[in-house]
Short mmCIF file of C-alpha atoms in Angstrom, two decimals:
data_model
loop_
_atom_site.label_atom_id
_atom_site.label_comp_id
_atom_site.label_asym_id
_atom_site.label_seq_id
_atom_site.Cartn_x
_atom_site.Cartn_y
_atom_site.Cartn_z
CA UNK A 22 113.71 109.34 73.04
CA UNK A 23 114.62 106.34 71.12
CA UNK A 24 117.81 106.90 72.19
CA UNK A 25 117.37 106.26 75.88
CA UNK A 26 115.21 103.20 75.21
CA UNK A 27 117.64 101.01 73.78
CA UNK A 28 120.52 102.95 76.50
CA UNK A 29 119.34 102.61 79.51
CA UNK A 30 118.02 100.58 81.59
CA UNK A 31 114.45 99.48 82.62
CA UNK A 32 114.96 99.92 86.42
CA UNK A 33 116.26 103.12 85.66
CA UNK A 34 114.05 104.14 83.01
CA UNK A 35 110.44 103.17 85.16
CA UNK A 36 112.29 104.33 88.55
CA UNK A 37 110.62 107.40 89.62
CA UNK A 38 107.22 106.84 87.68
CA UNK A 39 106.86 103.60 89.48
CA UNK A 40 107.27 105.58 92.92
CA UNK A 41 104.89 108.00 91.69
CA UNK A 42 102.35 105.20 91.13
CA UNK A 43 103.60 103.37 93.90
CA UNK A 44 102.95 106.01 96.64
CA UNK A 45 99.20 107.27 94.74
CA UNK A 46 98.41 103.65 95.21
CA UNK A 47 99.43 103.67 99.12
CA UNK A 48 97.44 107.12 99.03
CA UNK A 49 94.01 105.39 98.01
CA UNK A 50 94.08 102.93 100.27
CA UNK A 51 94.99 105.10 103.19
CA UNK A 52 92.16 107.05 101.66
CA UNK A 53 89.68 104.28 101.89
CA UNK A 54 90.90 102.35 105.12
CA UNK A 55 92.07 105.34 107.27
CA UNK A 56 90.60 109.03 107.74
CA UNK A 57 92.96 110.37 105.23
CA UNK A 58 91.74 113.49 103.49
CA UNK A 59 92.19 112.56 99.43
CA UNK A 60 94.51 116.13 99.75
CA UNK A 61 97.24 114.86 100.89
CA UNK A 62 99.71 111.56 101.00
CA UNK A 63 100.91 112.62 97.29
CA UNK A 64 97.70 110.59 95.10
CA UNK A 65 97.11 114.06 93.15
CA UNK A 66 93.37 114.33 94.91
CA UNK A 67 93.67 117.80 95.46
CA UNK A 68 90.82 119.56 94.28
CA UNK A 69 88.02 117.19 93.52
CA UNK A 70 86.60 117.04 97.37
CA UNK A 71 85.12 119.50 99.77
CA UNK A 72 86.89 117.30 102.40
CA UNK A 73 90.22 119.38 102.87
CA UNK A 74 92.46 119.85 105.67
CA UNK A 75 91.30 123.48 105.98
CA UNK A 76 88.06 122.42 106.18
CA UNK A 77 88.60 119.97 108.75
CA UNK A 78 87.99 121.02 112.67
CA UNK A 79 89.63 119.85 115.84
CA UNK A 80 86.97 120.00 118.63
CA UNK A 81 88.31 120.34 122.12
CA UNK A 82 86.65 119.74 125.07
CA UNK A 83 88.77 120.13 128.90
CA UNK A 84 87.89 118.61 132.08
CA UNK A 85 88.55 121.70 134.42
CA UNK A 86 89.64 120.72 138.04
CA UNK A 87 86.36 121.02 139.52
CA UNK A 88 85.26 118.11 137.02
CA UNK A 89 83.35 121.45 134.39
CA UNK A 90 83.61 120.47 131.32
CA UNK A 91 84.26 123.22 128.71
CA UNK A 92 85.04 123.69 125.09
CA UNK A 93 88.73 125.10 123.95
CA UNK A 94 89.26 127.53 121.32
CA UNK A 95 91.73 126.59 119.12
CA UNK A 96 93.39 130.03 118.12
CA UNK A 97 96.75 131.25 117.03
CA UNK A 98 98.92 130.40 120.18
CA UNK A 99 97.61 126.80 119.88
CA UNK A 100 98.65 126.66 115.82
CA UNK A 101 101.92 128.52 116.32
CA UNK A 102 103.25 126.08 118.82
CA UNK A 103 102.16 122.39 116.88
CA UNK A 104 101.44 123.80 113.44
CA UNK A 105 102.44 120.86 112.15
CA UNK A 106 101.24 118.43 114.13
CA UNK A 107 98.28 120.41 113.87
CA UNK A 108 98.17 120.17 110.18
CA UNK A 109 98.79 116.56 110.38
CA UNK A 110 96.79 115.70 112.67
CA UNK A 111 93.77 117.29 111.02
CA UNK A 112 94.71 115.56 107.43
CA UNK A 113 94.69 111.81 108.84
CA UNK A 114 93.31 111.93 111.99
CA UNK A 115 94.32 108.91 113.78
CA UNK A 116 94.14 107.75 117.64
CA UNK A 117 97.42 107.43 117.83
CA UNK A 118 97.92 111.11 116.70
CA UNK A 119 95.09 112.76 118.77
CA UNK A 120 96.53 110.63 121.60
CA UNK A 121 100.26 112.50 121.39
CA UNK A 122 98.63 115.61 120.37
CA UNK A 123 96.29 115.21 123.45
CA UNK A 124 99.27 114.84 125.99
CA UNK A 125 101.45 117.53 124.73
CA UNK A 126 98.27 120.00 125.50
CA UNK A 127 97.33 118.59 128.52
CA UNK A 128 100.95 119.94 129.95
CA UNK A 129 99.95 123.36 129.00
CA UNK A 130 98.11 126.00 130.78
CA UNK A 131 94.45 127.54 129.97
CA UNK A 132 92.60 131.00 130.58
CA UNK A 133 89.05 131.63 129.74
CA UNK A 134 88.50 133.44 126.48
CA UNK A 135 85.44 134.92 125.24
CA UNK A 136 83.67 132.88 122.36
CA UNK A 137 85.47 132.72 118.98
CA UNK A 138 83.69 135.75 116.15
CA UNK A 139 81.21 136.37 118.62
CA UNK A 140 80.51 140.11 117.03
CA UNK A 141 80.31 137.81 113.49
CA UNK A 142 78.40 134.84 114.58
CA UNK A 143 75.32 137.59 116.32
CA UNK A 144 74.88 139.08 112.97
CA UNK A 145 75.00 136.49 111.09
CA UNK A 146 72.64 134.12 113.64
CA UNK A 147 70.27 137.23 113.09
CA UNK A 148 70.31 137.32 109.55
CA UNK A 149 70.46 133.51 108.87
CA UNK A 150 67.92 131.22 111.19
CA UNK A 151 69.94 127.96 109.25
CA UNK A 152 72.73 129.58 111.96
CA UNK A 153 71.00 129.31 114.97
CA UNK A 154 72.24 125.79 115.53
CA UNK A 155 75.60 127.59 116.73
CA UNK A 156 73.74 130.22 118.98
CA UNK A 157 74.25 127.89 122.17
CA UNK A 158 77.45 126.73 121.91
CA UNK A 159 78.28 130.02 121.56
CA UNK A 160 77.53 131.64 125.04
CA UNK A 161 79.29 128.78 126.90
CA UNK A 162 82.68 129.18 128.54
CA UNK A 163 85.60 129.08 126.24
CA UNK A 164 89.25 128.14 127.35
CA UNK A 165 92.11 128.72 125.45
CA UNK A 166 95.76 128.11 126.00
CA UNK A 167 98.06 130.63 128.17
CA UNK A 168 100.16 132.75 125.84
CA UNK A 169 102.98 132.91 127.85
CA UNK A 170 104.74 136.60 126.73
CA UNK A 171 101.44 138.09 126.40
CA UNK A 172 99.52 140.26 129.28
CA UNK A 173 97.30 137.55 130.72
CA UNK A 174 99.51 137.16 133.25
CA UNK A 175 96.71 137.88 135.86
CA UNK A 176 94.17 135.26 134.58
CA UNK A 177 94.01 133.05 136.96
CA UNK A 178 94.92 129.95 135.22
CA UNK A 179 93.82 125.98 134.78
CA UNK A 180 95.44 122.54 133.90
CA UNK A 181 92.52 120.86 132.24
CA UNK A 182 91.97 116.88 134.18
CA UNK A 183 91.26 115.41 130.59
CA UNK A 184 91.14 116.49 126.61
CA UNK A 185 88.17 115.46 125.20
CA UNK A 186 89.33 115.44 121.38
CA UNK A 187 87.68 114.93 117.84
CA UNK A 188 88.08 115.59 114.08
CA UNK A 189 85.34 117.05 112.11
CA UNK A 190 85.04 118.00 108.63
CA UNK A 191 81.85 119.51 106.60
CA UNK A 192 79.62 118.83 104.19
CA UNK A 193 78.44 121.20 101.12
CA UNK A 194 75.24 121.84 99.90
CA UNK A 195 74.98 123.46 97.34
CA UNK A 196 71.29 123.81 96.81
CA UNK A 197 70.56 125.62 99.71
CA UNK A 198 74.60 126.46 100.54
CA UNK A 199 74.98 125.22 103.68
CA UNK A 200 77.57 123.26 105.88
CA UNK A 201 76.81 120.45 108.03
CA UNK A 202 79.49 119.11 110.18
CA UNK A 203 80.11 115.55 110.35
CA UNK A 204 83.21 113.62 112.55
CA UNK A 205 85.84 112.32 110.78
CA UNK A 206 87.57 110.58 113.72
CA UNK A 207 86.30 109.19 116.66
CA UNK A 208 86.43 111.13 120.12
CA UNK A 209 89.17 110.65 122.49
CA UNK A 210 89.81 111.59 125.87
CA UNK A 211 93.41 112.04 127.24
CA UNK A 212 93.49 111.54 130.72
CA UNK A 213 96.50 113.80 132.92
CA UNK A 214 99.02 111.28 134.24
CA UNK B 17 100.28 127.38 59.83
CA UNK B 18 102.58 128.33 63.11
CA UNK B 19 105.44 126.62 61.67
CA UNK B 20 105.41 128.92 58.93
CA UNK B 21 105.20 131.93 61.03
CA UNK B 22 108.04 130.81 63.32
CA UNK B 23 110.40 129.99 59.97
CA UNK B 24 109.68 134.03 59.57
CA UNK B 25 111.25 134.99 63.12
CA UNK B 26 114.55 134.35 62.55
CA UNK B 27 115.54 135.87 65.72
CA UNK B 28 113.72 133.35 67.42
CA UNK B 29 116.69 131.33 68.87
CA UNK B 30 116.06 127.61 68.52
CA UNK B 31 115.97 126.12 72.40
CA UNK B 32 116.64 122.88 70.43
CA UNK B 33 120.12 123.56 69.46
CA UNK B 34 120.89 125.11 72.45
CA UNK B 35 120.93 122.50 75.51
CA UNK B 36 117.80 122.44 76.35
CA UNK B 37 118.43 120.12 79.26
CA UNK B 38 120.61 122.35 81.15
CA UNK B 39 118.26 125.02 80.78
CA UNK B 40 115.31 122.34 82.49
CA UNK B 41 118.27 121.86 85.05
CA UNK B 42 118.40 125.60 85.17
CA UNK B 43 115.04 126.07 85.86
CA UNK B 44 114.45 123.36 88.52
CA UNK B 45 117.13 124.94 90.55
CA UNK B 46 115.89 128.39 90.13
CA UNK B 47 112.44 126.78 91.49
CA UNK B 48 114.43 125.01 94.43
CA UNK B 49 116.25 128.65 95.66
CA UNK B 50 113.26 130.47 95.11
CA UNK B 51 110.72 127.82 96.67
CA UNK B 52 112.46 125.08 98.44
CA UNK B 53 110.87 122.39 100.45
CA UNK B 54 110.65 122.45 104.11
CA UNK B 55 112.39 121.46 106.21
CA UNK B 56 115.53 121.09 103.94
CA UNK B 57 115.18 124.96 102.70
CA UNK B 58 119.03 125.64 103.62
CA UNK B 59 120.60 122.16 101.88
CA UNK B 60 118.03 122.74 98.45
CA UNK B 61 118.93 126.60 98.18
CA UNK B 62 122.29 126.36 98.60
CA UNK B 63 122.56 123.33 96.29
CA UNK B 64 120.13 125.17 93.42
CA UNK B 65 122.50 128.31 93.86
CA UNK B 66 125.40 126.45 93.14
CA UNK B 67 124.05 125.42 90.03
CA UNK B 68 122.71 127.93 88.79
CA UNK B 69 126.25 129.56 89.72
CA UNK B 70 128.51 127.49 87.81
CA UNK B 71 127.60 124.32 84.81
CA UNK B 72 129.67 122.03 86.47
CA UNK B 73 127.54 121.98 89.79
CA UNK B 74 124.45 121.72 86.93
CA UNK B 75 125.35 118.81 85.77
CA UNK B 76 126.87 117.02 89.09
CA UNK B 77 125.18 114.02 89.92
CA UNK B 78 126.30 113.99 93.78
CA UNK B 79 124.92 117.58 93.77
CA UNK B 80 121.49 116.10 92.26
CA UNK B 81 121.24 113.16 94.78
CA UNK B 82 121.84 115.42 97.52
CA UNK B 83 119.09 117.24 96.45
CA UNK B 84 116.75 114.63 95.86
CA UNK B 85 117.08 113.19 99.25
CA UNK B 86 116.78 116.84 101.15
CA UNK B 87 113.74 116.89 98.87
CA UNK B 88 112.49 113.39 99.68
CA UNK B 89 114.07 113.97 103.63
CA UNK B 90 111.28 116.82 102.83
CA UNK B 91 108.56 114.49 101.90
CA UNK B 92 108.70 111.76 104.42
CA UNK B 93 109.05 113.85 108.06
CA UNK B 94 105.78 115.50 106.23
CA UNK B 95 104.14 113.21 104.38
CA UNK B 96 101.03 114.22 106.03
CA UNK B 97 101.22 117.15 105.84
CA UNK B 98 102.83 118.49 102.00
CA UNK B 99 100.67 119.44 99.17
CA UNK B 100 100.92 117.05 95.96
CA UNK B 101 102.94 119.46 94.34
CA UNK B 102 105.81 119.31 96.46
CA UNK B 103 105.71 115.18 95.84
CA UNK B 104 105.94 116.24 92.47
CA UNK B 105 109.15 118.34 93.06
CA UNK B 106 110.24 115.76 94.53
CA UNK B 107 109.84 113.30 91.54
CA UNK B 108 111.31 115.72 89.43
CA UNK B 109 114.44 115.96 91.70
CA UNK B 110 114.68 112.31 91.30
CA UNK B 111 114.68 112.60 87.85
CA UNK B 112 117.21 114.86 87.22
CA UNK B 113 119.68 112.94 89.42
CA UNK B 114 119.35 110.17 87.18
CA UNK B 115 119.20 111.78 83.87
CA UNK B 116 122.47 113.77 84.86
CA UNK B 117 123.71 110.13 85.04
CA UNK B 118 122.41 109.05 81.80
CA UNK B 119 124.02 108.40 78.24
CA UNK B 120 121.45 111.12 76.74
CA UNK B 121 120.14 113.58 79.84
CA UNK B 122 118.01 115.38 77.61
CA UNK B 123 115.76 112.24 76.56
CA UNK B 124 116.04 110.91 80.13
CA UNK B 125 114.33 114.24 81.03
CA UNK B 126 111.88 114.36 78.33
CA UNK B 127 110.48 110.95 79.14
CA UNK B 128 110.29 111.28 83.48
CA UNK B 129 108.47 114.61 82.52
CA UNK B 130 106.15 113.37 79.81
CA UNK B 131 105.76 109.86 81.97
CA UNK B 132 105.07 111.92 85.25
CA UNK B 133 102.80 114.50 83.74
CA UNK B 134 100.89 111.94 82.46
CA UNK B 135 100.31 109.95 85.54
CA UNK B 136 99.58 113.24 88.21
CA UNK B 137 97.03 113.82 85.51
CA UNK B 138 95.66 110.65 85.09
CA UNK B 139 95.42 110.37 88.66
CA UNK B 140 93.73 113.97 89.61
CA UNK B 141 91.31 112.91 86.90
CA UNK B 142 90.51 109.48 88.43
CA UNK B 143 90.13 111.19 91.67
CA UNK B 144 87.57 114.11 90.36
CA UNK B 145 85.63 111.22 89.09
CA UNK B 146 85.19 109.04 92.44
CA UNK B 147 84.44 111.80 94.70
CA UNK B 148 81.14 112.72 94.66
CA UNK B 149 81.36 116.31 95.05
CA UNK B 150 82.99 117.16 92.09
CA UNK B 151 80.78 116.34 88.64
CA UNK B 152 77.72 118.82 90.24
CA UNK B 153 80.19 121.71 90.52
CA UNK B 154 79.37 121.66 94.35
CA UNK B 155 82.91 121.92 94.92
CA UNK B 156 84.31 124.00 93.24
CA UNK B 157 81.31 126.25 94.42
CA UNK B 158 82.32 125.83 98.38
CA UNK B 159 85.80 126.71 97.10
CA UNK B 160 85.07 130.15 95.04
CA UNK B 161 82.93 130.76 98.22
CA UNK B 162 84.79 130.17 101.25
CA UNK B 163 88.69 129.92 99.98
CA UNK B 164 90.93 133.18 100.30
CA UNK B 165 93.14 132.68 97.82
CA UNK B 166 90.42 132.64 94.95
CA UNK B 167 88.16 135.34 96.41
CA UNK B 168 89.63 138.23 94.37
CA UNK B 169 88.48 136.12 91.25
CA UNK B 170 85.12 135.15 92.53
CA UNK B 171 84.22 138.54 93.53
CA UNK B 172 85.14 139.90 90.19
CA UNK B 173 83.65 136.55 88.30
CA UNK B 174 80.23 136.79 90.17
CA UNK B 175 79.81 140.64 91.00
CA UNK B 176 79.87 139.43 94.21
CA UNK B 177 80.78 141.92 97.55
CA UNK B 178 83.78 140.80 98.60
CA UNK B 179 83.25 140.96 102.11
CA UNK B 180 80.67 138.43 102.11
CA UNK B 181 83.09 136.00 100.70
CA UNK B 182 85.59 136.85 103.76
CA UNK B 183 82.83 136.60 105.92
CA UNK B 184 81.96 133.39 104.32
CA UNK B 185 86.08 132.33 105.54
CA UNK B 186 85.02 133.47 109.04
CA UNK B 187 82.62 131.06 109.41
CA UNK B 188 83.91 128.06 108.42
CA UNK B 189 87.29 129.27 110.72
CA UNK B 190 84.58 129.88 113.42
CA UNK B 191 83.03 126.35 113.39
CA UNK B 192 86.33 124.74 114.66
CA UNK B 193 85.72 125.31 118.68
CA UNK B 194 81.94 124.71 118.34
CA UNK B 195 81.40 121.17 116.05
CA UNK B 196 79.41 119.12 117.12
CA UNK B 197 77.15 115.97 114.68
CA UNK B 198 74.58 117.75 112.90
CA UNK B 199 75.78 121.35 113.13
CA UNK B 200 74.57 123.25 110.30
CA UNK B 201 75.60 127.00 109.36
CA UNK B 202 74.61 128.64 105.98
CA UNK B 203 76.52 130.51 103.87
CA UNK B 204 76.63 133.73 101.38
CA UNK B 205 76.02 132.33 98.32
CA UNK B 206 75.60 133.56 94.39
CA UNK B 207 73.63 132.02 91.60
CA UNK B 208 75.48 133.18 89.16
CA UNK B 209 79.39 132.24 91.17
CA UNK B 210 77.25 128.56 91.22
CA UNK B 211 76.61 128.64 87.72
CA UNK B 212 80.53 129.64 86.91
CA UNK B 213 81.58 127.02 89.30
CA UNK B 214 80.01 124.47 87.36
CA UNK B 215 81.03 125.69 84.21
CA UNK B 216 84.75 126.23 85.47
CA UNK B 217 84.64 121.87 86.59
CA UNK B 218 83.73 120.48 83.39
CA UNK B 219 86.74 122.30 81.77
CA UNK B 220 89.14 121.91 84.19
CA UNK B 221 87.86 118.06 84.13
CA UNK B 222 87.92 118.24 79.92
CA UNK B 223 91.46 119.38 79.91
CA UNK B 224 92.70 117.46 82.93
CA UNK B 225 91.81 114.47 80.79
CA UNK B 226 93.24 115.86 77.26
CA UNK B 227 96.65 116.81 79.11
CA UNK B 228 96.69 113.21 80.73
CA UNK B 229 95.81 111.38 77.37
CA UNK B 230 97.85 113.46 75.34
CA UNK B 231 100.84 112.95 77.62
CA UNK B 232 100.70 109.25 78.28
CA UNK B 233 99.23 107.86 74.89
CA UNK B 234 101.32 108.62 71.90
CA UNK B 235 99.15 106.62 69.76
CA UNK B 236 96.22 108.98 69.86
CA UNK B 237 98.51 111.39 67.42
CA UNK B 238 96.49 114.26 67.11
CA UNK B 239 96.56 114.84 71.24
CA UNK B 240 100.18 113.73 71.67
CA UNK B 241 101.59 116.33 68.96
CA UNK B 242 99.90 118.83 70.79
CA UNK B 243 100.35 117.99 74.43
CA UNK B 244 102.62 121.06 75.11
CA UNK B 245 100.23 123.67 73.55
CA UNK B 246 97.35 121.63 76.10
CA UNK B 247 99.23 121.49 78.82
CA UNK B 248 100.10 125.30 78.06
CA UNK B 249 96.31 126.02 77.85
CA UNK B 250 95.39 124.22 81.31
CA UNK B 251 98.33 125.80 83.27
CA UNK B 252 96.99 129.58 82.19
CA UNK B 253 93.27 129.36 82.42
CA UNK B 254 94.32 126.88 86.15
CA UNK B 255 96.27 129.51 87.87
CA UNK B 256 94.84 132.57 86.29
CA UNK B 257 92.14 131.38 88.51
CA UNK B 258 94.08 129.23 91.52
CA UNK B 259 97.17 130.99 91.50
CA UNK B 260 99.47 128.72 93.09
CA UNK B 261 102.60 129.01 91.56
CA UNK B 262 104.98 126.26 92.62
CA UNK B 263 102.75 123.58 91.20
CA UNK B 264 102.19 126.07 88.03
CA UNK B 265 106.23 126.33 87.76
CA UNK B 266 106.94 122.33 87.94
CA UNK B 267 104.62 121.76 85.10
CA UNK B 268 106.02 124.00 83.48
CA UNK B 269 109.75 123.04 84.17
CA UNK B 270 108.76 119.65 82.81
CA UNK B 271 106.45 120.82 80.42
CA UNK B 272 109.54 122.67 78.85
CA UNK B 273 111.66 118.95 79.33
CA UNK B 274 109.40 117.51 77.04
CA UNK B 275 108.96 120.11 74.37
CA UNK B 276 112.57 119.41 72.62
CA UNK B 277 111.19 117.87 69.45
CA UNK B 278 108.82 120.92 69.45
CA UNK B 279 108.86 124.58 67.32
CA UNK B 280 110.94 127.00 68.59
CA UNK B 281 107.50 129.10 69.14
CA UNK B 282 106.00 126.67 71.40
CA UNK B 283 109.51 125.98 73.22
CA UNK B 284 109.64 129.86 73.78
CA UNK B 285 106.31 130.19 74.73
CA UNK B 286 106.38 127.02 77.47
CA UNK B 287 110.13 128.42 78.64
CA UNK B 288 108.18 131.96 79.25
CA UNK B 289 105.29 130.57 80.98
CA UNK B 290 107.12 129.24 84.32
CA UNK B 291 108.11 133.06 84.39
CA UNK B 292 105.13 134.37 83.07
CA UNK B 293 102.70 132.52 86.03
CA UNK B 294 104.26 134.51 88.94
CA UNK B 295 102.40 137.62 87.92
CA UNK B 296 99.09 135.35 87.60
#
């Protein structure tokens, strides 16, 4: 160790541990000045928060053509095609990234789905009256996007008018272990060119 | 007492002796063919292969850069997006290009790896300390509750049906399409997983902060002649319970970096462990 003390030099020597510190320093302040989730942007925050990408939501809400608004699920087809974006978008939520996001998915195509874990949500609503906050939302229309090899070919389908987007995340309790949802970005609406 | 008992192994080959920093080398490329970053996965496996093919690529200082910046290439398209981990990697990448480069490789290793350690360690600690979820055990809680990858171990831990942990996954999936301010959903929860979940952050936090001390201050003697065997104890009781085994194997590569000045025993043992945690 001595050794390379006195050989090399002190650029070389602090190099990469200066990065290290240099890009955990950019982290926290992204952290505190931006909706950055204290996962991810390399600051080693993983682990100490609740506040995760995974347990971060994107809400969507489309402007049909007859002006109805209605919620989007966001399921597999939706993640497949911008996983990463997805990903990204959900650990730093920004208006600038639900704004790109937003346009790419107002150029697809949407079907109406049933509600998402319906057959999960009814037993659980019945067994937990914390969960009967959801049991509204739940019988409204749900869109989701056209899977395009896939046999929903005779759905009639939509372009939605507008994307009504936001970022949620949750908080824990652990006293009487329950989630309460809580935005993390502001909404946005994408209007169709 | 362990120095005595090593003395008596005499077929205990003495890492020391034998180039320990190509077998660090070694081992970093083995962890770049077998779990590259994306999107680079082609440039970093082929480049690990070839070292781990012949000691010339090893030891090739092009070879390293190109690595470093398909790593780093890596980084920045996803900075958003990659775990901490793979910025770790990263660093490590970094380091070996310019220890291949230096007078003495081995030392240049031994200090990025006992300088880096130090810091991610610092800095997870510094982070478990700000956030407010962490010191009650709430989160760790949510996590043995609601995250996959640990429900195996929480079901066993708390006697807990397994099921209601997925179904505890369901829900959270489920609240996606319906958030809205206020929403509030309860959960399947276990006294006793709470309990463990609270016992499990004050150790993690406890050794968190005796690997980071141990690590970065070599005046505090007692910790820093034992950092190895710490860092050792954190990295099996961490992913015996979150097994996530690229971050497990980079502590361990440079772990192993920093152990040269250590007994053959706890060389052997810390070269075994970056093997040893893909069965955790």
């Amino acid at each position: 160790m001595g050794k390379a003390k006195s050989s090399r030099p002190p650029l070389r020597r602090w190099a990469v541990p200066t990065l290290l510190v240099l890009v955990a320093a950019t982290q926290m302040v992204l952290t505190q000045t931006s909706p950055l989730s204290p996962w991810r942007g390399g600051g080693f925050g993983m682990f100490g928060t609740v506040d995760s990408v995974g347990a971060r939501f994107l809400s969507l809400e489309g402007e049909t053509a007859n002006g109805k608004r209605v919620p989007i699920n966001i399921d597999a087809t939706l993640r497949r095609i911008f996983p990463n974006r997805y990903d990204a978008l959900r650990s730093r939520p920004t208006e600038k990234a639900l704004r790109l996001l937003g346009e790419d998915l107002l150029l697809s195509d949407y079907i109406p789905s049933g509600p998402p874990s319906l057959g999960l949500y009814l037993d659980k609503v019945a067994k937990n009256p914390v969960s009967r906050a959801v049991e509204d939302r739940l019988f409204e229309d749900f869109y989701m996007m056209r899977r395009n090899l896939d046999t929903d070919f005779y759905i009639p389908k939509t372009k939605m008018k507008a994307l009504q987007m936001q970022v949620w995340s949750v908080d824990f309790s652990a006293s009487d272990v329950t989630l309460t949802c809580r935005p993390v970005s502001l909404p946005l609406e994408v209007h169709a060119s | 007492m362990i120095g005595t008992l090593t003395r008596r192994i005499p077929a205990l080959p003495n890492f020391a002796a034998a180039a320990p920093g190509s077998t660090v080398l070694r081992l970093t490329a083995l962890l770049l063919v077998f779990y590259p970053l994306n999107p680079a996965t082609a440039v970093l496996r082929v480049a690990g292969g070839l070292m781990l093919a012949h000691k010339s690529f090893l030891t090739n200082s092009w070879l390293w850069f190109v690595t470093a910046c398909a790593a780093s290439y890596g980084i920045v398209t996803g900075w958003f997006r990659v775990d901490n981990h793979e910025f770790l990697i990263m660093y490590w990448c970094w380091a070996c290009f310019l220890s291949v480069r230096a007078p003495d490789t081995e030392a240049s290793l031994a200090w990025n790896a006992r300088i880096l350690l130090g810091l991610c360690f610092l800095l997870a600690v510094i982070w478990k300390l700000i956030l407010n979820q962490y010191l009650d055990g709430s989160f760790l809680y949510f996590t043995l509750l609601t995250d996959d990858r640990f429900a195996k171990f929480a079901a066993a831990v708390a006697a807990v049906n397994p099921d209601l942990l997925t179904e505890n996954r369901h829900i959270l999936d489920a609240l996606e399409p319906i958030a809205h301010e206020g929403l509030r959903v309860g959960l399947n929860g276990s006294l006793r997983l709470k309990g463990f979940a609270l016992v499990l952050s004050y150790w993690t936090l406890a050794i968190e902060a005796a690997v980071g001390i141990a690590y970065l201050i070599p005046r505090i003697r007692m910790a820093h002649q034992y950092r190895t065997i710490l860092l050792m104890i954190f990295v099996v009781t961490t992913y015996i319970v979150f097994p996530l085994h690229r971050f497990a194997m980079i502590l361990c590569i440079m772990g192993f970096a920093d152990c040269s000045d250590r007994t053959p025993w706890v060389r052997w043992a810390q070269f075994l462990l970056f093997f040893l945690v893909l069965f955790f």
